[in-house]
Amino acid sequence: MKTIAGLALAGTAFLTLASAHATAIDPKAAHAAFAERQAMCDRDGGALWGKSVCGPLMFIDPDTREIVANENTPDDALTKTGDVFTGKLGSEVLISSTTVEWKGLRWSMILWPLPADVATRNTELAHEAWHVIQESLGFPTNSPVEAQLGSAFGRTTMRLEWRALAAALTATDTAGRKTAIRDALIFRAWRRAQAKDAADQENQLLLNEGLAEYTGRRLSGQNDATVAAALGDAEKGNAYARLFAFASGPAYGFLLDDYSKDWRKHLSAQSDLGDMLAHLADISLPTNIGAAARKAGRRYNLAGVEADEKTIALAHDKQAKIWIAQLVSGAVLHLPSHHMKAEFNPSILFPLPPYGTVYPRLQVVTDWGKLKVDGAALIDDNWTSVTVAAPANATTLSGSGWTLELAPEWSIVPDKKPGDFTVAKNRHRP
């Protein structure tokens, strides 16, 4: 399991809910994918991180929970089937493209079928492989939600930063590259100056998902141009709060590669990729960041981006009011969740400060049972509770967009506020 802010998560920040249209896993096709990933690792020879990223890997059919793995477990729980090993996961294991501790090994788990595009497929294979070794490299799996990236200002400055990074990656001369990098760092500093924890939260995600995606793109043979194109695609996304790292991480990593081949040897859990790049490129930032950002913004259509984000913010604020009414001020079910395992789609998260983050699709497993959400659930910033709209009564295990499977000896009970509920373990009478 990944330990994030004191809780166990079934995977990394890139957790995805199982597809409803999976196909049975062809062992020969799975073996070909195993070989494809191993070829990437063989070409790298451990150069990128000082060790191979290739370790235990399983593909899983989310409909049947059948798996095909590249190796057996220490207790030989799988069956040798040609060149692969087959078996089935129990219901206690949440299914997603993620990292999982199972049968004494740390696995990359990837949903089947794999992407048809070779570059996309190999990027995912190497991305998830890096997560298996990341803690041994000294990088924790911390994945906070940077709430400011749900705001118009946060999104605007991120889009400008991405445009400047793309300009740096595609620059044809050293001076142009340095100017674009400086612009990107100015936009980044402008945003981070507006929120106390923004720098720390962004850095945590960049040293987790950012480095994983950098590894995926580097080992899959991508180049500066393809990473720059991905930045343009990222702008079209609806939710930046977690997914920004998938775009920014490779961009900073590839630019760092252009200035130093051994920058990764100097990385630690406290590193800041932007600061490292500024040092290597000999860039200093101006004192008046706001004025500098406005001036640099003219090169990247700041006015147009602000107009776009103003429109997006209107829809965002309308949805925020709906979810506050449903999950904060209305009647709710509070589910304390101090040891939960969760899977979710990070591309649709909705920061709702100061209350937490809304997860439109979510599955949670913890002491009190299993919660499945296809509507909206609110998780507080410390990941200690999940909130959904209240059920009709204490005996109903479903509500607006959610269903609950309670573990034995647990019940829904009234909470302090009239109309609210929570869960509690039944007391045994002597």
Tab-separated table of C-alpha atoms in Angstrom:
chain	number	residue	atom	x	y	z
A	1	MET	CA	0.000	0.000	0.000
A	2	LYS	CA	0.972	3.622	-0.429
A	3	THR	CA	1.053	5.601	2.787
A	4	ILE	CA	-0.111	9.149	2.190
A	5	ALA	CA	-0.570	11.569	5.066
A	6	GLY	CA	-1.105	8.732	7.507
A	7	LEU	CA	-3.485	6.651	5.423
A	8	ALA	CA	-3.051	3.594	3.260
A	9	LEU	CA	-4.051	4.130	-0.354
A	10	ALA	CA	-4.322	1.357	-2.868
A	11	GLY	CA	-1.926	3.007	-5.266
A	12	THR	CA	-0.485	6.242	-6.502
A	13	ALA	CA	-2.053	9.567	-7.395
A	14	PHE	CA	-2.896	8.129	-10.799
A	15	LEU	CA	-5.641	5.826	-9.562
A	16	THR	CA	-8.278	4.851	-12.102
A	17	LEU	CA	-11.556	3.050	-11.646
A	18	ALA	CA	-11.933	-0.210	-13.514
A	19	SER	CA	-13.323	-0.114	-17.019
A	20	ALA	CA	-16.703	-1.708	-17.540
A	21	HIS	CA	-15.632	-2.999	-20.964
A	22	ALA	CA	-12.485	-4.992	-20.320
A	23	THR	CA	-11.576	-7.990	-22.474
A	24	ALA	CA	-10.116	-11.302	-21.340
A	25	ILE	CA	-6.343	-11.228	-21.121
A	26	ASP	CA	-4.553	-13.138	-23.870
A	27	PRO	CA	-1.460	-14.711	-22.221
A	28	LYS	CA	0.560	-14.327	-25.438
A	29	ALA	CA	-0.319	-10.646	-25.725
A	30	ALA	CA	0.515	-10.178	-22.053
A	31	HIS	CA	3.867	-11.891	-22.537
A	32	ALA	CA	4.609	-9.584	-25.474
A	33	ALA	CA	3.890	-6.569	-23.246
A	34	PHE	CA	6.126	-7.976	-20.498
A	35	ALA	CA	8.903	-8.354	-23.070
A	36	GLU	CA	8.276	-4.841	-24.382
A	37	ARG	CA	8.706	-3.385	-20.892
A	38	GLN	CA	11.799	-5.495	-20.217
A	39	ALA	CA	13.341	-4.256	-23.458
A	40	MET	CA	12.959	-0.679	-22.199
A	41	CYS	CA	14.718	-1.587	-18.968
A	42	ASP	CA	17.473	-3.434	-20.821
A	43	ARG	CA	18.121	-0.416	-23.031
A	44	ASP	CA	18.297	1.805	-19.949
A	45	GLY	CA	20.561	-0.568	-18.055
A	46	GLY	CA	19.688	1.144	-14.774
A	47	ALA	CA	21.222	4.422	-15.980
A	48	LEU	CA	18.216	6.613	-15.237
A	49	TRP	CA	17.802	5.797	-11.539
A	50	GLY	CA	20.828	3.671	-10.702
A	51	LYS	CA	18.738	0.514	-10.808
A	52	SER	CA	16.239	-1.199	-13.072
A	53	VAL	CA	12.637	-0.089	-12.704
A	54	CYS	CA	11.373	-3.457	-13.911
A	55	GLY	CA	9.913	-5.587	-11.135
A	56	PRO	CA	6.775	-7.656	-10.493
A	57	LEU	CA	4.002	-6.755	-12.942
A	58	MET	CA	0.440	-8.003	-13.270
A	59	PHE	CA	-2.258	-7.224	-15.787
A	60	ILE	CA	-5.812	-7.550	-14.492
A	61	ASP	CA	-9.207	-8.027	-16.085
A	62	PRO	CA	-11.419	-5.756	-13.918
A	63	ASP	CA	-14.578	-7.715	-14.769
A	64	THR	CA	-13.318	-11.136	-13.697
A	65	ARG	CA	-10.353	-10.181	-11.456
A	66	GLU	CA	-8.248	-12.660	-13.448
A	67	ILE	CA	-4.579	-11.696	-13.595
A	68	VAL	CA	-1.601	-12.489	-15.791
A	69	ALA	CA	1.768	-11.837	-14.142
A	70	ASN	CA	5.393	-11.807	-15.214
A	71	GLU	CA	6.484	-13.876	-12.193
A	72	ASN	CA	5.102	-16.073	-9.465
A	73	THR	CA	4.559	-15.191	-5.828
A	74	PRO	CA	6.909	-16.466	-3.088
A	75	ASP	CA	4.253	-19.032	-2.093
A	76	ASP	CA	3.562	-20.103	-5.718
A	77	ALA	CA	-0.021	-18.848	-5.584
A	78	LEU	CA	-0.137	-18.461	-9.385
A	79	THR	CA	-0.242	-21.101	-12.117
A	80	LYS	CA	2.446	-21.326	-14.783
A	81	THR	CA	0.699	-20.849	-18.125
A	82	GLY	CA	3.191	-20.934	-20.956
A	83	ASP	CA	5.581	-18.021	-20.441
A	84	VAL	CA	3.391	-16.237	-17.880
A	85	PHE	CA	1.661	-16.857	-14.545
A	86	THR	CA	-2.095	-16.706	-14.096
A	87	GLY	CA	-4.469	-16.456	-11.174
A	88	LYS	CA	-7.215	-14.403	-9.589
A	89	LEU	CA	-7.269	-11.575	-7.057
A	90	GLY	CA	-9.591	-11.697	-4.080
A	91	SER	CA	-12.278	-9.091	-3.500
A	92	GLU	CA	-10.212	-7.486	-0.723
A	93	VAL	CA	-7.829	-6.028	-3.320
A	94	LEU	CA	-8.989	-2.802	-4.997
A	95	ILE	CA	-8.462	-2.833	-8.748
A	96	SER	CA	-6.786	0.030	-10.606
A	97	SER	CA	-3.648	0.914	-12.507
A	98	THR	CA	-1.495	1.355	-9.452
A	99	THR	CA	1.067	-0.157	-7.080
A	100	VAL	CA	-0.083	-2.881	-4.705
A	101	GLU	CA	1.443	-5.030	-1.987
A	102	TRP	CA	0.275	-8.592	-2.617
A	103	LYS	CA	1.581	-11.966	-1.520
A	104	GLY	CA	4.832	-10.553	-0.184
A	105	LEU	CA	5.750	-8.588	-3.315
A	106	ARG	CA	5.307	-5.008	-4.463
A	107	TRP	CA	3.571	-5.107	-7.845
A	108	SER	CA	2.702	-2.821	-10.698
A	109	MET	CA	-0.983	-3.537	-11.382
A	110	ILE	CA	-2.269	-2.371	-14.771
A	111	LEU	CA	-5.785	-2.664	-16.120
A	112	TRP	CA	-6.290	-4.713	-19.248
A	113	PRO	CA	-6.581	-3.969	-22.142
A	114	LEU	CA	-3.467	-1.870	-22.593
A	115	PRO	CA	-3.396	1.228	-24.805
A	116	ALA	CA	-2.991	0.385	-28.499
A	117	ASP	CA	-0.541	3.236	-29.116
A	118	VAL	CA	3.014	2.013	-28.488
A	119	ALA	CA	4.314	5.232	-26.908
A	120	THR	CA	1.276	5.583	-24.637
A	121	ARG	CA	1.449	1.930	-23.625
A	122	ASN	CA	5.168	1.983	-22.858
A	123	THR	CA	4.862	5.258	-20.963
A	124	GLU	CA	2.226	3.703	-18.703
A	125	LEU	CA	4.272	0.526	-18.205
A	126	ALA	CA	7.388	2.471	-17.187
A	127	HIS	CA	5.414	5.029	-15.141
A	128	GLU	CA	3.838	2.349	-12.969
A	129	ALA	CA	7.143	0.463	-12.749
A	130	TRP	CA	8.851	3.513	-11.253
A	131	HIS	CA	6.248	3.708	-8.504
A	132	VAL	CA	7.332	0.248	-7.349
A	133	ILE	CA	10.896	1.447	-6.695
A	134	GLN	CA	10.240	5.071	-5.747
A	135	GLU	CA	10.313	4.580	-1.986
A	136	SER	CA	13.643	2.744	-2.287
A	137	LEU	CA	14.926	5.875	-4.067
A	138	GLY	CA	13.800	8.055	-1.156
A	139	PHE	CA	10.652	9.561	-2.676
A	140	PRO	CA	7.461	9.176	-0.586
A	141	THR	CA	4.074	8.655	-2.198
A	142	ASN	CA	2.584	11.894	-0.864
A	143	SER	CA	-0.206	13.138	-3.102
A	144	PRO	CA	-1.978	16.201	-1.705
A	145	VAL	CA	-4.639	18.030	-3.676
A	146	GLU	CA	-3.449	21.554	-4.507
A	147	ALA	CA	-6.749	23.404	-4.138
A	148	GLN	CA	-5.521	26.624	-5.766
A	149	LEU	CA	-5.263	24.781	-9.082
A	150	GLY	CA	-9.047	24.616	-9.116
A	151	SER	CA	-9.295	28.421	-9.103
A	152	ALA	CA	-9.246	30.724	-12.124
A	153	PHE	CA	-5.931	32.274	-11.039
A	154	GLY	CA	-4.305	28.918	-10.337
A	155	ARG	CA	-5.414	27.500	-13.674
A	156	THR	CA	-4.378	30.649	-15.538
A	157	THR	CA	-0.856	30.648	-14.141
A	158	MET	CA	-0.487	26.906	-14.720
A	159	ARG	CA	-1.515	27.279	-18.343
A	160	LEU	CA	0.987	30.105	-18.803
A	161	GLU	CA	3.695	28.020	-17.138
A	162	TRP	CA	2.940	25.111	-19.478
A	163	ARG	CA	3.058	27.375	-22.546
A	164	ALA	CA	6.421	28.747	-21.485
A	165	LEU	CA	7.776	25.257	-20.773
A	166	ALA	CA	6.605	24.136	-24.225
A	167	ALA	CA	8.387	27.136	-25.750
A	168	ALA	CA	11.558	26.190	-23.869
A	169	LEU	CA	11.384	22.565	-25.024
A	170	THR	CA	10.955	23.588	-28.668
A	171	ALA	CA	13.357	26.573	-28.681
A	172	THR	CA	15.954	26.503	-31.439
A	173	ASP	CA	18.622	28.499	-29.616
A	174	THR	CA	20.048	28.727	-26.110
A	175	ALA	CA	18.919	32.301	-25.498
A	176	GLY	CA	15.332	31.571	-26.496
A	177	ARG	CA	15.258	28.498	-24.289
A	178	LYS	CA	16.585	30.411	-21.304
A	179	THR	CA	14.029	33.205	-21.765
A	180	ALA	CA	11.170	30.715	-21.908
A	181	ILE	CA	12.392	28.848	-18.821
A	182	ARG	CA	12.603	32.132	-16.945
A	183	ASP	CA	9.037	32.949	-18.012
A	184	ALA	CA	7.799	29.563	-16.766
A	185	LEU	CA	9.473	30.076	-13.404
A	186	ILE	CA	7.994	33.576	-13.117
A	187	PHE	CA	4.462	32.258	-13.701
A	188	ARG	CA	5.113	29.472	-11.204
A	189	ALA	CA	6.370	31.925	-8.569
A	190	TRP	CA	3.375	34.203	-9.188
A	191	ARG	CA	0.986	31.363	-8.442
A	192	ARG	CA	2.877	29.972	-5.467
A	193	ALA	CA	3.071	33.385	-3.821
A	194	GLN	CA	-0.713	33.461	-3.501
A	195	ALA	CA	-1.145	30.325	-1.353
A	196	LYS	CA	0.908	29.399	1.700
A	197	ASP	CA	1.198	25.670	1.008
A	198	ALA	CA	1.178	25.772	-2.783
A	199	ALA	CA	4.914	25.251	-3.286
A	200	ASP	CA	5.105	22.331	-0.875
A	201	GLN	CA	2.015	20.610	-2.247
A	202	GLU	CA	3.090	21.027	-5.857
A	203	ASN	CA	6.576	19.745	-5.077
A	204	GLN	CA	5.199	16.649	-3.356
A	205	LEU	CA	3.176	15.734	-6.430
A	206	LEU	CA	6.024	16.509	-8.821
A	207	LEU	CA	8.359	14.216	-6.866
A	208	ASN	CA	5.717	11.491	-7.003
A	209	GLU	CA	3.618	11.486	-10.166
A	210	GLY	CA	5.854	13.981	-11.961
A	211	LEU	CA	8.956	11.796	-11.703
A	212	ALA	CA	6.937	8.680	-12.559
A	213	GLU	CA	5.635	10.261	-15.756
A	214	TYR	CA	9.075	11.649	-16.587
A	215	THR	CA	10.435	8.114	-16.259
A	216	GLY	CA	7.650	6.738	-18.433
A	217	ARG	CA	8.252	9.233	-21.195
A	218	ARG	CA	12.040	8.988	-21.025
A	219	LEU	CA	12.198	5.162	-21.075
A	220	SER	CA	9.570	4.960	-23.814
A	221	GLY	CA	11.858	7.000	-26.067
A	222	GLN	CA	9.942	10.258	-26.232
A	223	ASN	CA	11.646	13.575	-26.896
A	224	ASP	CA	11.334	17.283	-26.145
A	225	ALA	CA	8.790	17.795	-28.928
A	226	THR	CA	6.402	15.095	-27.692
A	227	VAL	CA	6.652	16.363	-24.112
A	228	ALA	CA	5.891	19.887	-25.350
A	229	ALA	CA	2.847	18.592	-27.230
A	230	ALA	CA	1.617	16.900	-24.055
A	231	LEU	CA	1.669	20.268	-22.290
A	232	GLY	CA	-0.757	21.603	-24.890
A	233	ASP	CA	-3.019	18.595	-24.356
A	234	ALA	CA	-2.916	19.136	-20.588
A	235	GLU	CA	-4.400	22.614	-20.974
A	236	LYS	CA	-7.606	21.044	-22.267
A	237	GLY	CA	-8.125	19.081	-19.046
A	238	ASN	CA	-10.887	19.930	-16.620
A	239	ALA	CA	-9.048	19.249	-13.346
A	240	TYR	CA	-5.459	20.390	-12.755
A	241	ALA	CA	-5.236	19.824	-9.003
A	242	ARG	CA	-3.513	16.437	-9.258
A	243	LEU	CA	-2.950	15.858	-12.951
A	244	PHE	CA	-0.715	18.909	-13.436
A	245	ALA	CA	2.237	16.802	-12.295
A	246	PHE	CA	1.800	14.420	-15.242
A	247	ALA	CA	2.485	17.341	-17.595
A	248	SER	CA	4.897	19.457	-15.573
A	249	GLY	CA	7.080	16.608	-14.291
A	250	PRO	CA	8.277	15.408	-17.706
A	251	ALA	CA	8.725	19.002	-18.910
A	252	TYR	CA	11.044	19.936	-16.037
A	253	GLY	CA	12.768	16.556	-16.229
A	254	PHE	CA	13.548	16.786	-19.942
A	255	LEU	CA	14.796	20.361	-19.588
A	256	LEU	CA	16.987	19.310	-16.677
A	257	ASP	CA	18.363	16.534	-18.897
A	258	ASP	CA	19.338	19.170	-21.442
A	259	TYR	CA	21.456	20.986	-18.840
A	260	SER	CA	22.809	18.057	-16.813
A	261	LYS	CA	22.916	14.293	-17.251
A	262	ASP	CA	23.322	13.576	-13.539
A	263	TRP	CA	20.790	15.926	-11.928
A	264	ARG	CA	18.819	12.931	-10.658
A	265	LYS	CA	21.764	11.953	-8.428
A	266	HIS	CA	21.228	15.171	-6.473
A	267	LEU	CA	17.482	14.715	-5.972
A	268	SER	CA	15.938	14.226	-2.554
A	269	ALA	CA	12.460	14.294	-1.065
A	270	GLN	CA	13.019	18.013	-0.353
A	271	SER	CA	14.046	18.945	-3.904
A	272	ASP	CA	12.308	21.491	-6.101
A	273	LEU	CA	12.621	20.721	-9.824
A	274	GLY	CA	12.074	24.349	-10.823
A	275	ASP	CA	14.744	25.607	-8.437
A	276	MET	CA	17.168	22.980	-9.750
A	277	LEU	CA	16.494	24.099	-13.319
A	278	ALA	CA	16.941	27.764	-12.406
A	279	HIS	CA	20.318	26.951	-10.847
A	280	LEU	CA	21.560	24.892	-13.799
A	281	ALA	CA	20.346	27.450	-16.359
A	282	ASP	CA	21.766	30.350	-14.298
A	283	ILE	CA	18.392	32.101	-13.999
A	284	SER	CA	17.395	34.586	-11.318
A	285	LEU	CA	13.868	35.911	-10.863
A	286	PRO	CA	12.805	39.557	-10.541
A	287	THR	CA	11.678	41.085	-7.258
A	288	ASN	CA	8.277	42.221	-8.512
A	289	ILE	CA	6.921	38.874	-9.669
A	290	GLY	CA	3.409	40.142	-10.395
A	291	ALA	CA	4.567	42.871	-12.766
A	292	ALA	CA	7.049	40.532	-14.437
A	293	ALA	CA	4.356	37.896	-14.918
A	294	ARG	CA	1.987	40.387	-16.503
A	295	LYS	CA	4.732	41.525	-18.880
A	296	ALA	CA	5.834	37.999	-19.786
A	297	GLY	CA	2.208	36.940	-20.097
A	298	ARG	CA	1.806	39.008	-23.237
A	299	ARG	CA	4.034	36.477	-25.022
A	300	TYR	CA	1.595	33.670	-24.147
A	301	ASN	CA	-1.798	35.368	-24.633
A	302	LEU	CA	-2.470	36.072	-20.970
A	303	ALA	CA	-5.586	38.091	-21.838
A	304	GLY	CA	-7.071	35.195	-23.797
A	305	VAL	CA	-6.329	32.690	-21.041
A	306	GLU	CA	-7.902	34.953	-18.405
A	307	ALA	CA	-11.029	35.315	-20.538
A	308	ASP	CA	-11.262	31.524	-20.936
A	309	GLU	CA	-10.837	30.960	-17.229
A	310	LYS	CA	-13.449	33.564	-16.333
A	311	THR	CA	-16.018	31.536	-18.250
A	312	ILE	CA	-14.808	28.272	-16.712
A	313	ALA	CA	-14.972	29.828	-13.227
A	314	LEU	CA	-18.662	30.662	-13.615
A	315	ALA	CA	-19.482	26.995	-14.223
A	316	HIS	CA	-17.099	25.960	-11.450
A	317	ASP	CA	-18.742	28.250	-8.907
A	318	LYS	CA	-22.196	27.018	-9.881
A	319	GLN	CA	-21.134	23.410	-9.318
A	320	ALA	CA	-19.403	24.311	-6.039
A	321	LYS	CA	-22.673	25.718	-4.675
A	322	ILE	CA	-24.473	22.512	-5.601
A	323	TRP	CA	-21.939	20.338	-3.804
A	324	ILE	CA	-21.788	22.572	-0.731
A	325	ALA	CA	-25.555	22.261	-0.441
A	326	GLN	CA	-25.372	18.491	-0.898
A	327	LEU	CA	-22.262	17.609	1.112
A	328	VAL	CA	-21.780	20.409	3.662
A	329	SER	CA	-24.934	22.268	4.604
A	330	GLY	CA	-27.432	19.533	3.764
A	331	ALA	CA	-28.126	16.273	5.595
A	332	VAL	CA	-25.115	13.991	5.248
A	333	LEU	CA	-23.586	10.667	6.222
A	334	HIS	CA	-20.139	11.067	7.830
A	335	LEU	CA	-17.846	8.068	7.445
A	336	PRO	CA	-14.688	8.297	9.590
A	337	SER	CA	-11.905	6.723	7.520
A	338	HIS	CA	-8.545	6.706	9.233
A	339	HIS	CA	-7.200	3.571	7.519
A	340	MET	CA	-8.907	3.571	4.175
A	341	LYS	CA	-7.862	2.111	0.877
A	342	ALA	CA	-9.272	4.079	-2.017
A	343	GLU	CA	-9.422	4.151	-5.777
A	344	PHE	CA	-10.627	7.082	-7.828
A	345	ASN	CA	-10.311	8.974	-11.083
A	346	PRO	CA	-7.875	11.894	-10.575
A	347	SER	CA	-8.944	13.650	-13.776
A	348	ILE	CA	-12.332	14.694	-12.363
A	349	LEU	CA	-11.481	15.761	-8.800
A	350	PHE	CA	-13.061	19.016	-7.644
A	351	PRO	CA	-11.302	21.009	-4.884
A	352	LEU	CA	-13.882	22.509	-2.535
A	353	PRO	CA	-11.911	24.634	-0.064
A	354	PRO	CA	-12.031	24.847	2.885
A	355	TYR	CA	-14.060	21.631	3.143
A	356	GLY	CA	-11.849	19.254	1.162
A	357	THR	CA	-12.116	17.702	-2.297
A	358	VAL	CA	-15.104	16.228	-4.104
A	359	TYR	CA	-14.567	12.796	-5.682
A	360	PRO	CA	-17.307	12.144	-8.258
A	361	ARG	CA	-16.215	8.504	-8.643
A	362	LEU	CA	-14.710	6.657	-5.715
A	363	GLN	CA	-14.390	3.313	-3.996
A	364	VAL	CA	-13.296	3.078	-0.369
A	365	VAL	CA	-12.553	0.044	1.781
A	366	THR	CA	-11.903	0.428	5.499
A	367	ASP	CA	-12.904	-0.977	8.906
A	368	TRP	CA	-16.610	-0.257	8.519
A	369	GLY	CA	-16.916	-1.841	5.064
A	370	LYS	CA	-16.953	-0.707	1.435
A	371	LEU	CA	-18.326	2.470	-0.132
A	372	LYS	CA	-18.927	2.873	-3.861
A	373	VAL	CA	-19.627	6.364	-5.193
A	374	ASP	CA	-20.842	7.374	-8.635
A	375	GLY	CA	-22.042	10.889	-7.912
A	376	ALA	CA	-20.170	12.835	-5.270
A	377	ALA	CA	-18.270	12.224	-2.047
A	378	LEU	CA	-16.327	14.782	-0.018
A	379	ILE	CA	-12.974	13.825	1.524
A	380	ASP	CA	-11.387	16.239	3.977
A	381	ASP	CA	-7.848	17.502	3.373
A	382	ASN	CA	-6.385	15.187	6.029
A	383	TRP	CA	-8.113	12.118	4.604
A	384	THR	CA	-9.802	11.275	7.903
A	385	SER	CA	-13.432	11.178	6.738
A	386	VAL	CA	-15.659	10.659	3.718
A	387	THR	CA	-18.991	12.483	3.471
A	388	VAL	CA	-21.922	11.624	1.211
A	389	ALA	CA	-25.529	12.779	1.055
A	390	ALA	CA	-27.617	11.282	3.866
A	391	PRO	CA	-29.656	8.123	3.329
A	392	ALA	CA	-33.388	8.138	3.881
A	393	ASN	CA	-32.953	6.469	7.263
A	394	ALA	CA	-30.486	4.496	9.372
A	395	THR	CA	-31.412	1.171	7.793
A	396	THR	CA	-30.896	2.264	4.186
A	397	LEU	CA	-27.424	1.461	2.789
A	398	SER	CA	-27.647	3.712	-0.243
A	399	GLY	CA	-28.257	7.328	-1.129
A	400	SER	CA	-27.808	9.870	-3.899
A	401	GLY	CA	-25.008	8.401	-6.022
A	402	TRP	CA	-23.623	5.914	-3.481
A	403	THR	CA	-23.999	2.436	-2.029
A	404	LEU	CA	-22.546	1.072	1.201
A	405	GLU	CA	-21.648	-2.460	2.236
A	406	LEU	CA	-21.273	-2.456	6.012
A	407	ALA	CA	-18.949	-4.886	7.734
A	408	PRO	CA	-20.436	-7.146	10.415
A	409	GLU	CA	-21.060	-5.404	13.731
A	410	TRP	CA	-21.268	-1.935	12.107
A	411	SER	CA	-24.410	0.163	11.754
A	412	ILE	CA	-25.558	3.567	10.538
A	413	VAL	CA	-26.517	5.721	13.535
A	414	PRO	CA	-27.749	9.312	14.006
A	415	ASP	CA	-25.020	11.934	14.220
A	416	LYS	CA	-24.980	15.112	16.319
A	417	LYS	CA	-26.744	17.353	13.802
A	418	PRO	CA	-30.415	16.450	13.234
A	419	GLY	CA	-30.790	14.618	9.923
A	420	ASP	CA	-27.112	13.633	9.772
A	421	PHE	CA	-25.813	10.099	10.194
A	422	THR	CA	-22.498	8.395	10.871
A	423	VAL	CA	-21.380	4.793	11.363
A	424	ALA	CA	-20.485	3.049	14.617
A	425	LYS	CA	-19.461	-0.382	15.740
A	426	ASN	CA	-22.220	-2.192	17.608
A	427	ARG	CA	-21.672	-2.545	21.351
A	428	HIS	CA	-21.910	-6.012	22.815
A	429	ARG	CA	-24.048	-6.342	25.877
A	430	PRO	CA	-22.627	-8.529	28.663
